């Protein structure tokens, strides 16, 4: 029982160190695998750890990208809705000027396209 717990702690330490290498030291997958192998891991285990970490990073970026795209779409829809309502109110009262919510559209566009680029270039 103690041996299993020690093995689990050892695996977690390898995971933590691999995360440190990839995120903080900006090591590539191949460099990280080579370092883990030099520390005594088998090639298959080191590859599995690095692939698992890369998958987690991709999934997290995907989630963030979706969040940005939704936020951007909501800003744009809100800006268009307010602009449309202001236009209809101005037209009903015979006015020629109305409020155009260009700031909401710009913010929405920045969020949306930022999320889209993150999604497209998520490696």
Coordinates of C-alpha atoms in Angstrom, one line a residue:
X1 CA 0.0 0.0 0.0
X2 CA 2.8 2.4 0.9
X3 CA 4.7 1.5 -2.3
X4 CA 1.6 2.5 -4.4
X5 CA 1.4 5.8 -2.6
X6 CA 5.1 6.4 -3.1
X7 CA 4.7 5.6 -6.9
X8 CA 1.7 8.0 -7.1
X9 CA 3.7 10.8 -5.4
X10 CA 6.6 10.1 -7.8
X11 CA 4.4 10.3 -10.8
X12 CA 2.8 13.6 -9.6
X13 CA 6.3 15.0 -9.1
X14 CA 7.2 14.1 -12.7
X15 CA 3.9 15.8 -13.9
X16 CA 4.7 18.9 -11.8
X17 CA 8.2 19.1 -13.2
X18 CA 7.0 18.6 -16.8
X19 CA 4.4 21.3 -16.4
X20 CA 7.2 23.6 -15.0
X21 CA 9.4 22.8 -18.0
X22 CA 6.7 23.4 -20.6
X23 CA 5.0 26.5 -19.1
X24 CA 7.8 28.3 -17.2
X25 CA 10.9 27.2 -19.0
X26 CA 9.2 27.2 -22.4
X27 CA 10.7 23.8 -23.3
X28 CA 9.4 22.0 -26.3
X29 CA 7.7 18.6 -26.0
X30 CA 10.8 16.8 -27.3
X31 CA 13.1 18.6 -24.9
X32 CA 10.7 17.9 -22.0
X33 CA 10.5 14.2 -22.9
X34 CA 14.4 14.0 -23.1
X35 CA 14.7 15.6 -19.7
X36 CA 12.2 13.2 -18.2
X37 CA 14.0 10.3 -19.7
X38 CA 17.3 11.5 -18.4
X39 CA 15.7 11.5 -14.9
X40 CA 14.9 7.8 -15.2
X41 CA 11.5 7.6 -16.9
X42 CA 10.8 5.2 -19.7
X43 CA 10.2 6.8 -23.1
X44 CA 6.5 5.7 -23.2
X45 CA 5.8 7.2 -19.7
X46 CA 7.6 10.5 -20.5
X47 CA 5.7 10.8 -23.8
X48 CA 2.4 10.0 -22.1
X49 CA 3.0 12.7 -19.4
X50 CA 3.9 15.3 -22.0
X51 CA 1.0 14.4 -24.3
X52 CA -1.4 14.6 -21.3
X53 CA -0.1 18.1 -20.3
X54 CA -0.3 19.4 -23.9
X55 CA -3.9 18.1 -24.2
X56 CA -4.8 19.9 -21.0
X57 CA -3.3 23.1 -22.2
X58 CA -5.1 22.9 -25.6
X59 CA -8.4 22.2 -23.8
X60 CA -7.9 25.2 -21.5
X61 CA -7.1 27.5 -24.4
X62 CA -10.1 26.2 -26.3
X63 CA -12.4 27.0 -23.3
X64 CA -10.9 30.5 -23.0
X65 CA -11.3 31.0 -26.8
X66 CA -15.0 30.0 -26.6
X67 CA -15.6 32.3 -23.7
X68 CA -14.0 35.3 -25.6
X69 CA -16.0 34.5 -28.7
X70 CA -19.3 34.4 -26.8
X71 CA -18.5 37.6 -24.8
X72 CA -17.7 39.3 -28.1
X73 CA -20.9 38.2 -29.8
X74 CA -22.9 39.4 -26.8
X75 CA -21.3 42.8 -26.9
X76 CA -22.0 43.1 -30.7
X77 CA -25.6 41.9 -30.3
X78 CA -26.1 44.4 -27.4
X79 CA -24.6 47.2 -29.4
X80 CA -26.7 46.4 -32.5
X81 CA -29.8 46.1 -30.4
X82 CA -29.3 49.4 -28.7
X83 CA -28.4 51.1 -32.0
X84 CA -31.6 49.6 -33.6
X85 CA -33.8 50.7 -30.8
X86 CA -32.3 54.2 -30.9
X87 CA -32.8 54.4 -34.6
X88 CA -36.4 53.3 -34.4
X89 CA -37.1 55.8 -31.6
X90 CA -35.5 58.6 -33.6
X91 CA -37.4 57.6 -36.8
X92 CA -40.7 57.5 -34.9
X93 CA -40.1 61.1 -33.5
X94 CA -39.0 62.5 -36.8
X95 CA -35.4 63.1 -35.7
X96 CA -32.5 62.6 -38.0
X97 CA -29.9 61.7 -35.4
X98 CA -29.7 58.7 -33.2
X99 CA -27.2 56.8 -30.9
X100 CA -24.8 54.4 -32.6
X101 CA -23.1 52.1 -30.1
X102 CA -19.8 51.8 -32.0
X103 CA -17.8 51.2 -28.8
X104 CA -19.8 48.1 -28.0
X105 CA -19.2 46.9 -31.6
X106 CA -15.5 47.5 -31.4
X107 CA -15.1 45.8 -28.0
X108 CA -17.3 42.9 -29.2
X109 CA -15.2 42.6 -32.4
X110 CA -12.0 42.6 -30.5
X111 CA -13.2 39.9 -28.0
X112 CA -14.7 37.8 -30.8
X113 CA -11.7 37.9 -33.2
X114 CA -9.3 37.5 -30.3
X115 CA -11.1 34.3 -29.3
X116 CA -11.3 33.2 -32.9
X117 CA -7.5 33.6 -33.4
X118 CA -6.8 31.8 -30.2
X119 CA -9.0 29.0 -31.3
X120 CA -7.4 28.8 -34.8
X121 CA -3.8 29.0 -33.6
X122 CA -4.2 26.8 -30.6
X123 CA -1.3 24.4 -30.7

